[in-house]
Structures are given as C-alpha cells and as structure tokens.
C-alpha cells in the first residue's frame, strides 16, 4: 500500500463511516500512524440517502472526501481499497491493492442489506445503502415516470406508477413519504399527461406497526402522517418474492410494480480471517467487550454497526444507528491513548440522544427518553439535527439552501436522469453490490 513504517505504532481503521471517521479525527491528534481504508473515497451520510434517491439532494451534499479528513495530520494516511482478509497471527490485512501490517486494527465496516436468503428480491429489487444505490433508485423512479407517459397499455402503466417499499423502519417510512411528496408536488406539475392519482405508493410491513424501534405513540403519529400523504400502508404483511414485475406477499395482497425497494433488514459486513468465535453468527457481527475489543483479540477492535456490545441495558447490543458508532469511535480513541500510555482501559457507556424519523414536509416524530412529539416542531428538530451532524460546512450550507428552496417552492431540484438505470441495468446492478 506504499505506507512506510515509522517508529510510531500503526493503527489501521477499516471503514470511513460514522465510527471510522470519529475515531480517525481523534487519533490524528495522537502520536500514532493512522491509516484509514475505505472502498469509497468518501464518507456517506446514510440518513439522507433517501433524499438523494427521491431527487431532494445531490449526492455531493451528503458525501464527504475522506482525504479531507485525513489531511489534518502528516501522520495520517488514506487508501481507497476493499479489505478482503485479516491475518491476526501475522498482524496483516489483505486488500485488492495489497497488504498492510498493523499494530492495532479497528474494524468499522458497518452493515449491509439483509435479504434473508431471498434470491428473487436480491436479483430484482432495489435497496439503499450507498450513494450509487440511491442514484439507481432515483433514475429508476424518473425513468418509470417517463415511460408511464408514453405507455398506452393501462396495465403496464399501472405497474410503472406503482411504487412498493418493503419494511416500515425509518428508511421505508422516509422513502415512501418522500415518493408521496414527489407525486403530490412534482408529478402533478411536470407530467401533465399523467394522472397523479394513478401513482400509488404501498408500504408493506411484516409487523403490526410502522417504525417498530420507536414508541407506540410516534408509530401511530407516523402512520397518520403517511396516510395524510396518501401512502397505502399494509401492516402484518410479509413480502415473499419479486420477479421484476409482481410482488407476492403472504396475504391476498400482491402488487404489480416496476419499482420495488427492499428496506426490511440489515446484517453485519464483517471481514474474513478472524476466529469463528469472534462473530455472533446470527447477526454476522463481532462480539466485543466494553472496551470494543473483539472476543479473543487484544489488539483488534470493532465499533459501530459491526460490533455487538452486550450489556444489562442493551442485551442485544446498541441500536444500529449513527450515535453508537460515533460515540464508540471517540471512546476508542481515548482507550488507544490509554493503551499507549500503559493506563487502564475505560468501559464504554452509551448516551442515548433519542430517535427520530421524518415522514415529509412539516411531519416528523421524535422520541426523547420518555418524551415523544410529532409534527412541525419535530420536523424542525429533525432538520436541525441532520444539518448539525452532516460532515463539512459546504454540505450543511448546500443542504440548508436546498431545503429552504424546496420548502418555499414545493420543488425538488435534483430530478435529473444523469446515469439511466434501466438501459445500463447490467452495469448498475454491479454498482448495487458496492
Ligand atoms: C438508508 C439508511 C438510512 C439511515 N438513517 C439513519 C438515521 O436516520 N439515523 C441514524 O442514526 N442512523 C441511520 N442509519 C444507520 C446509520 O447510517 C448506521 O448505523 C451508521 O452508518 C453506522 O456507522 P458505521 O461507522 O458502523 O458504518 P457505516 O457508516 O456503514 O460505514 C462503514 C464503512 O465501511 C466501508 N467498508 C465496508 N466494508 C469494507 C471493506 N471490506 N473494505 C473497505 N471498506 C469497507 C464502507 O464503504 C463504509 O464507508 C441509516 C442507514 C441507512 C442505510
């Protein structure tokens, strides 16, 4: 990888997500050589991916160059590479651009979409984890609208105008709300040849309520907001398959659609090479102790989505959201400092800052400890928090400007088919695997 070994200890971080960058930023101030590796050369702010896929924001508003973070110190290095294997005996990682030794290794590789072994959904459906995924969804939505305009066959047009999302967690709720707003405010203006009422958005959820991780009150409010926007909710309904045209469920409800988005599960994205006992098999995530050390290893750590730190308060580990990753990254930097100074390690304690989800313009729900609220104020809080946590001043400014513009004009600026999905489906499908 062309990184010279110095007399400083080398800390290699795999993954420049929320956990990886919060750790790297702190380590760059320490007397260590920090090497950050990611398969993309940018950090993705995943909570706003749905706005990229529904034409609300351009990708460069929610992505941030990793080199810009690393350049803060001449002891920091970034390599764009996919790590394929770890050899803990030799303390080496292998990647598609070569090998690298480490003194301390931090795995912050996050999670990936879980299809629960359903090949038809993986082959024919869409999902959203990266910027290319979001751009594929955006192109597909817009291409389907264009095709619907010229399709005379009512059955085919219906399939082009039916949008089906599986999974009513935050991603599914936010995505279906945003598609409904696209219909309510844009389709009616941009596509005068289409009847917006023909465009249906179906949100399918296996459980008996939307936003299952949130309070029942927020869940009820979110369901009400979705209904106000015209999203059709199908609770207690599980998607069984999708052949590229027909979504089959376990009930009598089946949907003909050209746009099926799967947002019903995630699983860990571990790297090969560690002992089987390091992984919690069912979750595909590493078992870590309260210092983020992976079970059976002193110098290999895991943080964020890929780590399960069981405690009395969190018997199944922390929720797979941004805050545990950010807080664990910062905390691990302190513990690496402690290791180097021969000091005692400090156990991690999670500070829950609350959960929120937005359903659309003026509509969001927030759970803050025992308090929960919804509506305009919650939406305002949601916007403020997301702007605050976006990486980079430029991204905050551009996103803020876009939101104000969209709010005032009932418009979405980014509805461009730059890289068609359908015509390049072969290439786009390989992007999907990124
Ligand atoms: C669509 C969507 C919406 C979400 N909305 C919210 C929300 O509203 N609020 C919230 O708190 N959380 C939300 N989350 C969850 C949140 O984004 C994750 O919990 C958080 O990103 C976890 O951080 P992480 O650092 O563990 O992993 P990630 O941020 O996923 O980062 C992992 C990084 O590792 C890299 N990587 C993976 N494998 C390799 C490899 N082998 N070699 C090199 N690089 C590798 C990836 O490219 C990536 O950059 C959302 C997630 C998604 C997908």
Short mmCIF file of C-alpha atoms and ligand atoms in Angstrom, two decimals:
data_model
loop_
_atom_site.label_atom_id
_atom_site.label_comp_id
_atom_site.label_asym_id
_atom_site.label_seq_id
_atom_site.Cartn_x
_atom_site.Cartn_y
_atom_site.Cartn_z
CA UNK A 1 0.00 0.00 0.00
CA UNK A 2 3.09 2.15 -0.10
CA UNK A 3 3.00 3.38 3.51
CA UNK A 4 6.38 3.45 5.26
CA UNK A 5 6.56 2.08 8.76
CA UNK A 6 7.79 4.66 11.25
CA UNK A 7 8.65 4.20 14.92
CA UNK A 8 5.09 5.22 15.79
CA UNK A 9 2.52 2.48 16.43
CA UNK A 10 0.30 1.95 13.39
CA UNK A 11 -3.48 1.95 13.84
CA UNK A 12 -5.37 0.69 10.80
CA UNK A 13 -9.08 1.57 10.58
CA UNK A 14 -11.20 -0.35 8.07
CA UNK A 15 -14.22 1.78 7.14
CA UNK A 16 -14.72 5.54 6.88
CA UNK A 17 -18.32 5.57 8.11
CA UNK A 18 -19.59 7.32 11.24
CA UNK A 19 -17.47 5.17 13.56
CA UNK A 20 -14.29 5.18 11.44
CA UNK A 21 -14.14 8.93 10.94
CA UNK A 22 -14.96 9.86 14.52
CA UNK A 23 -12.09 7.61 15.62
CA UNK A 24 -9.71 8.84 12.90
CA UNK A 25 -10.33 12.52 13.71
CA UNK A 26 -9.27 11.92 17.33
CA UNK A 27 -6.34 9.60 16.52
CA UNK A 28 -4.84 12.16 14.13
CA UNK A 29 -4.03 14.19 17.27
CA UNK A 30 -2.24 11.23 18.91
CA UNK A 31 1.33 10.03 18.42
CA UNK A 32 0.29 7.14 16.18
CA UNK A 33 0.33 6.49 12.46
CA UNK A 34 -3.34 6.41 11.45
CA UNK A 35 -4.28 4.55 8.26
CA UNK A 36 -7.91 4.85 7.18
CA UNK A 37 -9.07 2.42 4.49
CA UNK A 38 -12.42 2.50 2.69
CA UNK A 39 -13.67 1.09 -0.59
CA UNK A 40 -15.09 4.53 -1.40
CA UNK A 41 -13.04 7.71 -1.25
CA UNK A 42 -15.86 9.46 0.59
CA UNK A 43 -17.90 9.21 3.76
CA UNK A 44 -21.63 8.70 3.20
CA UNK A 45 -24.21 10.37 5.43
CA UNK A 46 -26.66 7.46 5.13
CA UNK A 47 -29.60 9.12 6.97
CA UNK A 48 -30.09 11.44 3.98
CA UNK A 49 -29.63 8.87 1.20
CA UNK A 50 -33.39 8.75 0.76
CA UNK A 51 -33.36 12.42 -0.26
CA UNK A 52 -30.81 11.64 -2.99
CA UNK A 53 -32.98 8.79 -4.27
CA UNK A 54 -36.08 11.00 -4.37
CA UNK A 55 -34.43 13.98 -6.08
CA UNK A 56 -34.29 16.20 -2.99
CA UNK A 57 -30.50 16.45 -2.73
CA UNK A 58 -27.48 15.88 -4.95
CA UNK A 59 -25.05 13.20 -3.74
CA UNK A 60 -22.22 15.65 -3.09
CA UNK A 61 -24.34 17.25 -0.36
CA UNK A 62 -24.31 14.08 1.71
CA UNK A 63 -20.86 12.68 0.86
CA UNK A 64 -17.53 13.97 2.13
CA UNK A 65 -14.00 13.23 0.83
CA UNK A 66 -12.12 11.04 3.32
CA UNK A 67 -8.78 12.53 2.29
CA UNK A 68 -10.02 15.90 3.50
CA UNK A 69 -10.35 14.42 6.99
CA UNK A 70 -7.01 12.64 6.93
CA UNK A 71 -5.00 15.63 5.68
CA UNK A 72 -5.36 17.25 9.12
CA UNK A 73 -2.15 15.46 10.17
CA UNK A 74 1.00 14.30 8.39
CA UNK A 75 0.75 11.10 10.47
CA UNK A 76 -2.48 10.20 8.70
CA UNK A 77 -2.93 8.12 5.52
CA UNK A 78 -5.95 7.19 3.43
CA UNK A 79 -6.11 4.30 0.99
CA UNK A 80 -9.10 3.53 -1.22
CA UNK A 81 -9.27 -0.24 -1.04
CA UNK A 82 -11.53 -3.12 -0.16
CA UNK A 83 -10.12 -5.16 2.69
CA UNK A 84 -10.68 -8.83 1.92
CA UNK A 85 -8.96 -10.67 4.74
CA UNK A 86 -7.28 -10.27 8.13
CA UNK A 87 -4.37 -12.44 9.25
CA UNK A 88 -4.35 -11.90 13.02
CA UNK A 89 -1.28 -14.14 13.54
CA UNK A 90 0.91 -12.05 11.24
CA UNK A 91 -1.00 -8.81 12.04
CA UNK A 92 -1.62 -8.17 8.35
CA UNK A 93 -4.66 -7.09 6.39
CA UNK A 94 -5.12 -8.10 2.75
CA UNK A 95 -6.91 -5.94 0.21
CA UNK A 96 -7.47 -5.51 -3.51
CA UNK A 97 -4.49 -3.12 -3.60
CA UNK A 98 -2.10 -5.15 -1.43
CA UNK A 99 -1.23 -5.96 2.17
CA UNK A 100 -0.51 -3.83 5.20
CA UNK A 101 0.77 -4.64 8.68
CA UNK A 102 -0.85 -3.18 11.77
CA UNK A 103 -0.15 -2.79 15.46
CA UNK A 104 -3.79 -2.09 16.27
CA UNK A 105 -6.69 -2.86 13.97
CA UNK A 106 -10.16 -1.32 14.14
CA UNK A 107 -12.96 -2.86 12.11
CA UNK A 108 -15.65 -0.26 11.36
CA UNK A 109 -17.16 -1.82 8.25
CA UNK A 110 -20.81 -1.25 9.19
CA UNK A 111 -23.63 -3.32 7.81
CA UNK A 112 -25.17 -4.38 4.53
CA UNK A 113 -28.68 -5.15 3.31
CA UNK A 114 -30.10 -8.42 4.56
CA UNK A 115 -32.25 -10.31 2.05
CA UNK A 116 -32.68 -13.26 4.42
CA UNK A 117 -31.60 -15.54 1.58
CA UNK A 118 -34.41 -14.40 -0.74
CA UNK A 119 -32.75 -14.53 -4.18
CA UNK A 120 -35.67 -13.08 -6.14
CA UNK A 121 -35.63 -9.90 -4.05
CA UNK A 122 -31.85 -9.58 -4.27
CA UNK A 123 -31.89 -10.14 -8.03
CA UNK A 124 -34.86 -7.97 -9.00
CA UNK A 125 -35.36 -5.46 -6.19
CA UNK A 126 -33.63 -2.20 -5.30
CA UNK A 127 -32.09 -1.30 -1.96
CA UNK A 128 -30.30 1.66 -0.48
CA UNK A 129 -27.02 1.57 1.39
CA UNK A 130 -24.65 3.64 -0.73
CA UNK A 131 -24.75 6.72 -2.97
CA UNK A 132 -24.75 4.59 -6.19
CA UNK A 133 -27.77 2.68 -4.82
CA UNK A 134 -29.63 5.94 -4.15
CA UNK A 135 -28.80 7.23 -7.63
CA UNK A 136 -30.04 3.97 -9.16
CA UNK A 137 -33.36 4.36 -7.34
CA UNK A 138 -33.63 8.00 -8.42
CA UNK A 139 -33.03 7.11 -12.08
CA UNK A 140 -35.44 4.18 -11.94
CA UNK A 141 -38.25 6.30 -10.44
CA UNK A 142 -37.79 9.05 -13.04
CA UNK A 143 -37.39 6.59 -15.93
CA UNK A 144 -40.56 4.80 -14.91
CA UNK A 145 -42.45 8.10 -14.86
CA UNK A 146 -41.13 8.94 -18.34
CA UNK A 147 -42.18 5.53 -19.61
CA UNK A 148 -45.60 5.80 -17.97
CA UNK A 149 -46.23 8.98 -20.00
CA UNK A 150 -45.85 7.11 -23.30
CA UNK A 151 -47.44 3.80 -22.29
CA UNK A 152 -50.94 3.31 -23.65
CA UNK A 153 -51.49 -0.11 -22.05
CA UNK A 154 -53.24 0.69 -18.71
CA UNK A 155 -51.93 -2.49 -17.05
CA UNK A 156 -48.32 -1.65 -17.92
CA UNK A 157 -48.84 1.98 -16.90
CA UNK A 158 -50.18 0.86 -13.53
CA UNK A 159 -47.07 -1.23 -12.90
CA UNK A 160 -44.87 1.75 -13.83
CA UNK A 161 -46.80 4.00 -11.45
CA UNK A 162 -46.97 1.57 -8.55
CA UNK A 163 -44.15 2.05 -6.02
CA UNK A 164 -43.76 -0.67 -3.42
CA UNK A 165 -41.48 -0.41 -0.41
CA UNK A 166 -40.96 -3.32 1.96
CA UNK A 167 -40.07 -2.52 5.57
CA UNK A 168 -41.57 0.36 7.56
CA UNK A 169 -38.50 1.18 9.62
CA UNK A 170 -37.12 4.74 9.37
CA UNK A 171 -35.75 4.17 5.83
CA UNK A 172 -39.00 2.73 4.45
CA UNK A 173 -41.12 5.42 6.12
CA UNK A 174 -38.88 8.29 4.96
CA UNK A 175 -38.62 6.90 1.45
CA UNK A 176 -42.33 6.32 0.97
CA UNK A 177 -43.15 9.77 2.42
CA UNK A 178 -40.67 11.40 0.02
CA UNK A 179 -42.06 9.49 -3.02
CA UNK A 180 -45.56 10.58 -1.99
CA UNK A 181 -44.39 14.20 -1.88
CA UNK A 182 -42.82 13.76 -5.30
CA UNK A 183 -46.22 12.68 -6.56
CA UNK A 184 -48.16 15.38 -4.70
CA UNK A 185 -45.97 18.33 -5.66
CA UNK A 186 -43.87 17.44 -8.71
CA UNK A 187 -45.62 14.80 -10.81
CA UNK A 188 -48.78 16.88 -10.99
CA UNK A 189 -46.74 19.80 -12.47
CA UNK A 190 -44.02 18.06 -14.51
CA UNK A 191 -46.15 15.33 -16.05
CA UNK A 192 -49.42 16.94 -17.17
CA UNK A 193 -50.15 13.81 -19.26
CA UNK A 194 -50.21 11.66 -16.14
CA UNK A 195 -52.99 11.45 -13.60
CA UNK A 196 -51.15 11.66 -10.23
CA UNK A 197 -53.94 9.66 -8.59
CA UNK A 198 -52.82 6.71 -10.71
CA UNK A 199 -49.46 6.78 -8.91
CA UNK A 200 -49.71 4.58 -5.83
CA UNK A 201 -47.20 4.19 -3.02
CA UNK A 202 -47.50 1.00 -0.99
CA UNK A 203 -45.56 0.49 2.22
CA UNK A 204 -45.53 -3.15 3.30
CA UNK A 205 -44.56 -4.11 6.87
CA UNK A 206 -44.45 -7.55 8.49
CA UNK A 207 -45.13 -6.21 11.98
CA UNK A 208 -48.31 -4.59 13.27
CA UNK A 209 -46.98 -1.01 13.25
CA UNK A 210 -44.63 1.35 11.42
CA UNK A 211 -41.30 2.42 12.98
CA UNK A 212 -41.10 -0.62 15.28
CA UNK A 213 -37.98 0.67 17.14
CA UNK A 214 -39.84 3.85 18.20
CA UNK A 215 -42.55 4.44 20.80
CA UNK A 216 -46.12 3.35 20.02
CA UNK A 217 -47.24 6.97 20.09
CA UNK A 218 -44.67 8.03 17.49
CA UNK A 219 -45.53 4.98 15.47
CA UNK A 220 -49.24 5.91 15.42
CA UNK A 221 -48.42 9.50 14.51
CA UNK A 222 -46.11 8.43 11.69
CA UNK A 223 -48.82 6.12 10.32
CA UNK A 224 -51.28 9.01 10.38
CA UNK A 225 -48.80 11.28 8.58
CA UNK A 226 -48.22 8.62 5.93
CA UNK A 227 -51.94 8.23 5.36
CA UNK A 228 -52.34 12.01 5.06
CA UNK A 229 -49.70 11.96 2.33
CA UNK A 230 -51.56 9.18 0.54
CA UNK A 231 -49.19 6.29 1.28
CA UNK A 232 -51.08 2.98 1.45
CA UNK A 233 -49.97 1.01 4.49
CA UNK A 234 -50.08 -2.78 4.58
CA UNK A 235 -49.22 -3.97 8.09
CA UNK A 236 -48.86 -7.62 9.16
CA UNK A 237 -47.89 -8.35 5.56
CA UNK A 238 -44.64 -10.02 4.51
CA UNK A 239 -43.13 -9.85 1.05
CA UNK A 240 -42.37 -13.35 -0.21
CA UNK A 241 -40.87 -12.67 -3.65
CA UNK A 242 -40.46 -10.20 -6.51
CA UNK A 243 -39.91 -11.42 -10.05
CA UNK A 244 -39.28 -7.98 -11.57
CA UNK A 245 -42.97 -7.28 -12.07
CA UNK A 246 -45.03 -8.88 -9.31
CA UNK A 247 -44.55 -8.58 -5.55
CA UNK A 248 -46.07 -11.59 -3.83
CA UNK A 249 -46.92 -11.37 -0.14
CA UNK A 250 -48.11 -13.85 2.47
CA UNK A 251 -51.61 -12.35 2.28
CA UNK A 252 -54.00 -11.95 -0.62
CA UNK A 253 -52.37 -8.58 -1.45
CA UNK A 254 -49.98 -8.76 -4.38
CA UNK A 255 -48.65 -5.77 -6.31
CA UNK A 256 -47.66 -5.33 -9.94
CA UNK A 257 -44.78 -2.89 -9.94
CA UNK A 258 -41.64 -1.85 -11.81
CA UNK A 259 -40.23 -0.26 -8.65
CA UNK A 260 -39.77 -2.46 -5.63
CA UNK A 261 -37.49 -1.22 -2.85
CA UNK A 262 -36.38 -3.54 -0.08
CA UNK A 263 -35.66 -1.82 3.24
CA UNK A 264 -36.57 -4.63 5.59
CA UNK A 265 -33.30 -5.66 7.17
CA UNK A 266 -29.57 -5.25 7.68
CA UNK A 267 -26.82 -7.62 8.68
CA UNK A 268 -23.17 -7.05 9.60
CA UNK A 269 -20.44 -6.67 6.96
CA UNK A 270 -17.51 -8.49 8.62
CA UNK A 271 -14.12 -9.21 7.06
CA UNK A 272 -12.85 -12.78 6.75
CA UNK A 273 -10.00 -14.17 8.80
CA UNK A 274 -10.89 -13.99 12.50
CA UNK A 275 -11.84 -16.99 14.63
CA UNK A 276 -15.45 -18.14 14.29
CA UNK A 277 -15.98 -17.32 17.98
CA UNK A 278 -15.38 -13.63 17.22
CA UNK A 279 -18.64 -13.43 15.30
CA UNK A 280 -22.19 -13.65 16.55
CA UNK A 281 -23.29 -15.86 13.70
CA UNK A 282 -26.96 -14.93 13.54
CA UNK A 283 -26.21 -11.21 13.37
CA UNK A 284 -23.00 -11.55 11.33
CA UNK A 285 -21.45 -9.00 13.71
CA UNK A 286 -18.41 -9.12 16.01
CA UNK A 287 -18.86 -9.72 19.71
CA UNK A 288 -16.93 -7.04 21.60
CA UNK A 289 -16.27 -6.35 25.26
CA UNK A 290 -16.93 -2.99 26.89
CA UNK A 291 -13.59 -1.71 25.51
CA UNK A 292 -14.60 -2.65 21.94
CA UNK A 293 -12.03 -5.45 21.82
CA UNK A 294 -13.24 -8.33 19.66
CA UNK A 295 -13.80 -11.57 21.56
CA UNK A 296 -10.44 -13.39 21.64
CA UNK A 297 -8.24 -10.48 20.48
CA UNK A 298 -6.40 -7.75 22.41
CA UNK A 299 -5.32 -5.58 19.51
CA UNK A 300 -8.33 -5.93 17.20
CA UNK A 301 -11.37 -3.76 17.89
CA UNK A 302 -14.78 -3.31 16.31
CA UNK A 303 -17.01 -0.23 16.51
CA UNK A 304 -20.41 0.84 15.19
CA UNK A 305 -22.89 -1.34 13.34
CA UNK A 306 -20.46 -4.25 13.03
CA UNK A 307 -19.99 -4.52 16.82
CA UNK A 308 -22.31 -6.12 19.36
CA UNK A 309 -21.52 -4.93 22.88
CA UNK A 310 -23.93 -6.70 25.18
CA UNK A 311 -24.81 -5.05 28.48
CA UNK A 312 -27.60 -5.15 31.01
CA UNK A 313 -29.23 -2.15 29.42
CA UNK A 314 -28.61 -3.36 25.86
CA UNK A 315 -28.71 -7.17 25.99
CA UNK A 316 -28.62 -7.41 22.19
CA UNK A 317 -26.07 -4.62 21.75
CA UNK A 318 -26.69 -0.99 20.85
CA UNK A 319 -29.12 0.02 18.11
CA UNK A 320 -27.60 0.02 14.62
CA UNK A 321 -27.74 3.80 14.20
CA UNK A 322 -25.17 6.55 13.84
CA UNK A 323 -24.77 7.63 17.50
CA UNK A 324 -23.34 4.39 18.96
CA UNK A 325 -20.82 4.36 16.07
CA UNK A 326 -19.80 7.99 16.65
CA UNK A 327 -19.58 7.61 20.42
CA UNK A 328 -17.68 4.30 20.23
CA UNK A 329 -15.20 5.83 17.75
CA UNK A 330 -14.47 8.74 20.09
CA UNK A 331 -14.25 6.46 23.11
CA UNK A 332 -11.90 4.00 21.44
CA UNK A 333 -9.52 6.85 20.61
CA UNK A 334 -9.29 7.51 24.37
CA UNK A 335 -8.66 3.84 25.07
CA UNK A 336 -5.94 3.58 22.42
CA UNK A 337 -4.37 6.60 24.09
CA UNK A 338 -4.64 4.73 27.41
CA UNK A 339 -3.07 1.57 25.98
CA UNK A 340 -0.12 3.55 24.64
CA UNK A 341 0.30 5.28 27.99
CA UNK A 342 0.04 1.97 29.91
CA UNK A 343 -3.13 3.20 31.58
CA UNK A 344 -6.29 1.26 32.44
CA UNK A 345 -8.94 0.92 29.74
CA UNK A 346 -12.27 2.63 30.36
CA UNK A 347 -15.55 0.84 29.61
CA UNK A 348 -17.84 2.40 27.02
CA UNK A 349 -21.15 3.92 28.14
CA UNK A 350 -23.75 4.84 25.55
CA UNK A 351 -25.58 8.16 25.85
CA UNK A 352 -28.93 7.82 24.06
CA UNK A 353 -29.70 11.14 22.37
CA UNK A 354 -33.11 9.98 21.13
CA UNK A 355 -34.61 8.66 17.91
CA UNK A 356 -36.38 10.48 15.13
CA UNK A 357 -37.83 9.97 11.69
CA UNK A 358 -39.36 12.33 9.18
CA UNK A 359 -42.36 11.49 7.06
CA UNK A 360 -42.35 14.61 4.94
CA UNK A 361 -42.80 18.37 4.94
CA UNK A 362 -43.81 19.56 8.45
CA UNK A 363 -44.19 15.96 9.56
CA UNK A 364 -41.71 14.12 11.77
CA UNK A 365 -41.69 12.16 15.02
CA UNK A 366 -39.15 12.34 17.83
CA UNK A 367 -38.64 10.06 20.85
CA UNK A 368 -36.51 11.65 23.54
CA UNK A 369 -36.36 9.37 26.57
CA UNK A 370 -39.91 9.24 27.91
CA UNK A 371 -40.96 12.27 25.85
CA UNK A 372 -42.24 11.99 22.34
CA UNK A 373 -43.62 14.58 20.00
CA UNK A 374 -44.56 14.90 16.35
CA UNK A 375 -45.49 17.44 13.70
CA UNK A 376 -43.88 20.72 12.68
CA UNK A 377 -41.64 21.16 15.74
CA UNK A 378 -40.38 17.57 15.45
CA UNK A 379 -39.68 18.19 11.76
CA UNK A 380 -37.75 21.34 12.65
CA UNK A 381 -35.71 19.40 15.25
CA UNK A 382 -35.10 16.63 12.69
CA UNK A 383 -33.77 19.17 10.16
CA UNK A 384 -31.58 20.92 12.70
CA UNK A 385 -30.04 17.63 13.96
CA UNK A 386 -29.34 16.36 10.45
CA UNK A 387 -27.74 19.63 9.39
CA UNK A 388 -25.66 19.63 12.58
CA UNK A 389 -24.32 16.12 12.01
CA UNK A 390 -23.70 16.47 8.27
CA UNK A 391 -19.95 16.42 7.66
CA UNK A 392 -18.48 19.62 6.26
CA UNK A 393 -19.59 23.25 6.27
CA UNK A 394 -20.25 23.29 2.50
CA UNK A 395 -22.53 20.27 2.73
CA UNK A 396 -24.50 21.91 5.52
CA UNK A 397 -24.86 25.13 3.58
CA UNK A 398 -25.90 23.47 0.31
CA UNK A 399 -28.36 21.16 2.08
CA UNK A 400 -29.84 24.05 4.06
CA UNK A 401 -30.24 26.11 0.88
CA UNK A 402 -31.87 23.16 -0.92
CA UNK A 403 -34.31 22.56 1.92
CA UNK A 404 -35.33 26.22 2.09
CA UNK A 405 -35.73 26.31 -1.71
CA UNK A 406 -37.79 23.09 -1.70
CA UNK A 407 -39.92 24.33 1.17
CA UNK A 408 -40.72 27.68 -0.39
CA UNK A 409 -41.21 26.41 -3.95
CA UNK A 410 -42.65 22.93 -3.30
CA UNK A 411 -39.89 21.81 -5.64
CA UNK A 412 -37.13 19.20 -5.78
CA UNK A 413 -34.11 20.45 -7.64
CA UNK A 414 -32.33 17.21 -8.49
CA UNK A 415 -34.79 15.33 -10.71
CA UNK A 416 -32.27 14.55 -13.44
CA UNK A 417 -31.63 11.21 -15.10
CA UNK A 418 -27.86 11.59 -15.42
CA UNK A 419 -26.99 7.91 -15.44
CA UNK A 420 -30.02 5.92 -16.64
CA UNK A 421 -30.59 2.79 -14.61
CA UNK A 422 -32.76 0.74 -16.93
CA UNK A 423 -30.61 0.92 -20.08
CA UNK A 424 -27.45 0.24 -18.11
CA UNK A 425 -29.04 -2.25 -15.80
CA UNK A 426 -26.13 -4.65 -16.14
CA UNK A 427 -23.58 -2.09 -15.06
CA UNK A 428 -25.92 -0.58 -12.49
CA UNK A 429 -26.58 -3.99 -10.98
CA UNK A 430 -22.86 -4.39 -10.37
CA UNK A 431 -22.89 -0.97 -8.67
CA UNK A 432 -25.56 -2.36 -6.42
CA UNK A 433 -23.03 -4.74 -4.97
CA UNK A 434 -20.70 -1.94 -3.86
C1 LIG B 1 -30.70 4.37 4.23
C2 LIG B 1 -30.22 4.47 5.65
C3 LIG B 1 -30.79 5.43 6.49
C4 LIG B 1 -30.36 5.53 7.80
N1 LIG B 1 -30.92 6.51 8.59
C5 LIG B 1 -30.44 6.69 9.83
C6 LIG B 1 -30.93 7.75 10.64
O1 LIG B 1 -31.82 8.49 10.24
N2 LIG B 1 -30.37 7.92 11.87
C7 LIG B 1 -29.36 7.13 12.32
O2 LIG B 1 -28.86 7.35 13.43
N3 LIG B 1 -28.91 6.09 11.60
C8 LIG B 1 -29.41 5.86 10.36
N4 LIG B 1 -28.92 4.84 9.60
C9 LIG B 1 -27.94 3.92 10.19
C10 LIG B 1 -26.56 4.54 10.21
O3 LIG B 1 -26.25 5.07 8.96
C11 LIG B 1 -25.56 3.46 10.61
O4 LIG B 1 -25.91 2.98 11.88
C12 LIG B 1 -24.16 4.04 10.66
O5 LIG B 1 -23.77 4.44 9.37
C13 LIG B 1 -23.17 3.02 11.22
O6 LIG B 1 -21.89 3.57 11.18
P1 LIG B 1 -20.63 2.63 10.95
O7 LIG B 1 -19.44 3.50 11.03
O8 LIG B 1 -20.72 1.45 11.82
O9 LIG B 1 -20.81 2.08 9.46
P2 LIG B 1 -21.01 2.84 8.10
O10 LIG B 1 -21.35 4.26 8.31
O11 LIG B 1 -21.92 1.99 7.29
O12 LIG B 1 -19.56 2.80 7.44
C14 LIG B 1 -18.94 1.62 7.03
C15 LIG B 1 -17.85 2.00 6.03
O13 LIG B 1 -17.04 0.85 5.83
C16 LIG B 1 -16.72 0.75 4.45
N5 LIG B 1 -16.43 -0.68 4.22
C17 LIG B 1 -17.24 -1.73 4.46
N6 LIG B 1 -16.59 -2.88 4.21
C18 LIG B 1 -15.36 -2.55 3.79
C19 LIG B 1 -14.22 -3.30 3.38
N7 LIG B 1 -14.22 -4.63 3.38
N8 LIG B 1 -13.11 -2.63 3.00
C20 LIG B 1 -13.09 -1.27 2.99
N9 LIG B 1 -14.14 -0.52 3.39
C21 LIG B 1 -15.24 -1.14 3.79
C22 LIG B 1 -17.96 1.26 3.75
O14 LIG B 1 -17.65 1.71 2.45
C23 LIG B 1 -18.39 2.39 4.68
O15 LIG B 1 -17.84 3.62 4.29
C24 LIG B 1 -29.34 4.69 8.27
C25 LIG B 1 -28.78 3.74 7.43
C26 LIG B 1 -29.21 3.63 6.13
C27 LIG B 1 -28.58 2.62 5.20
#
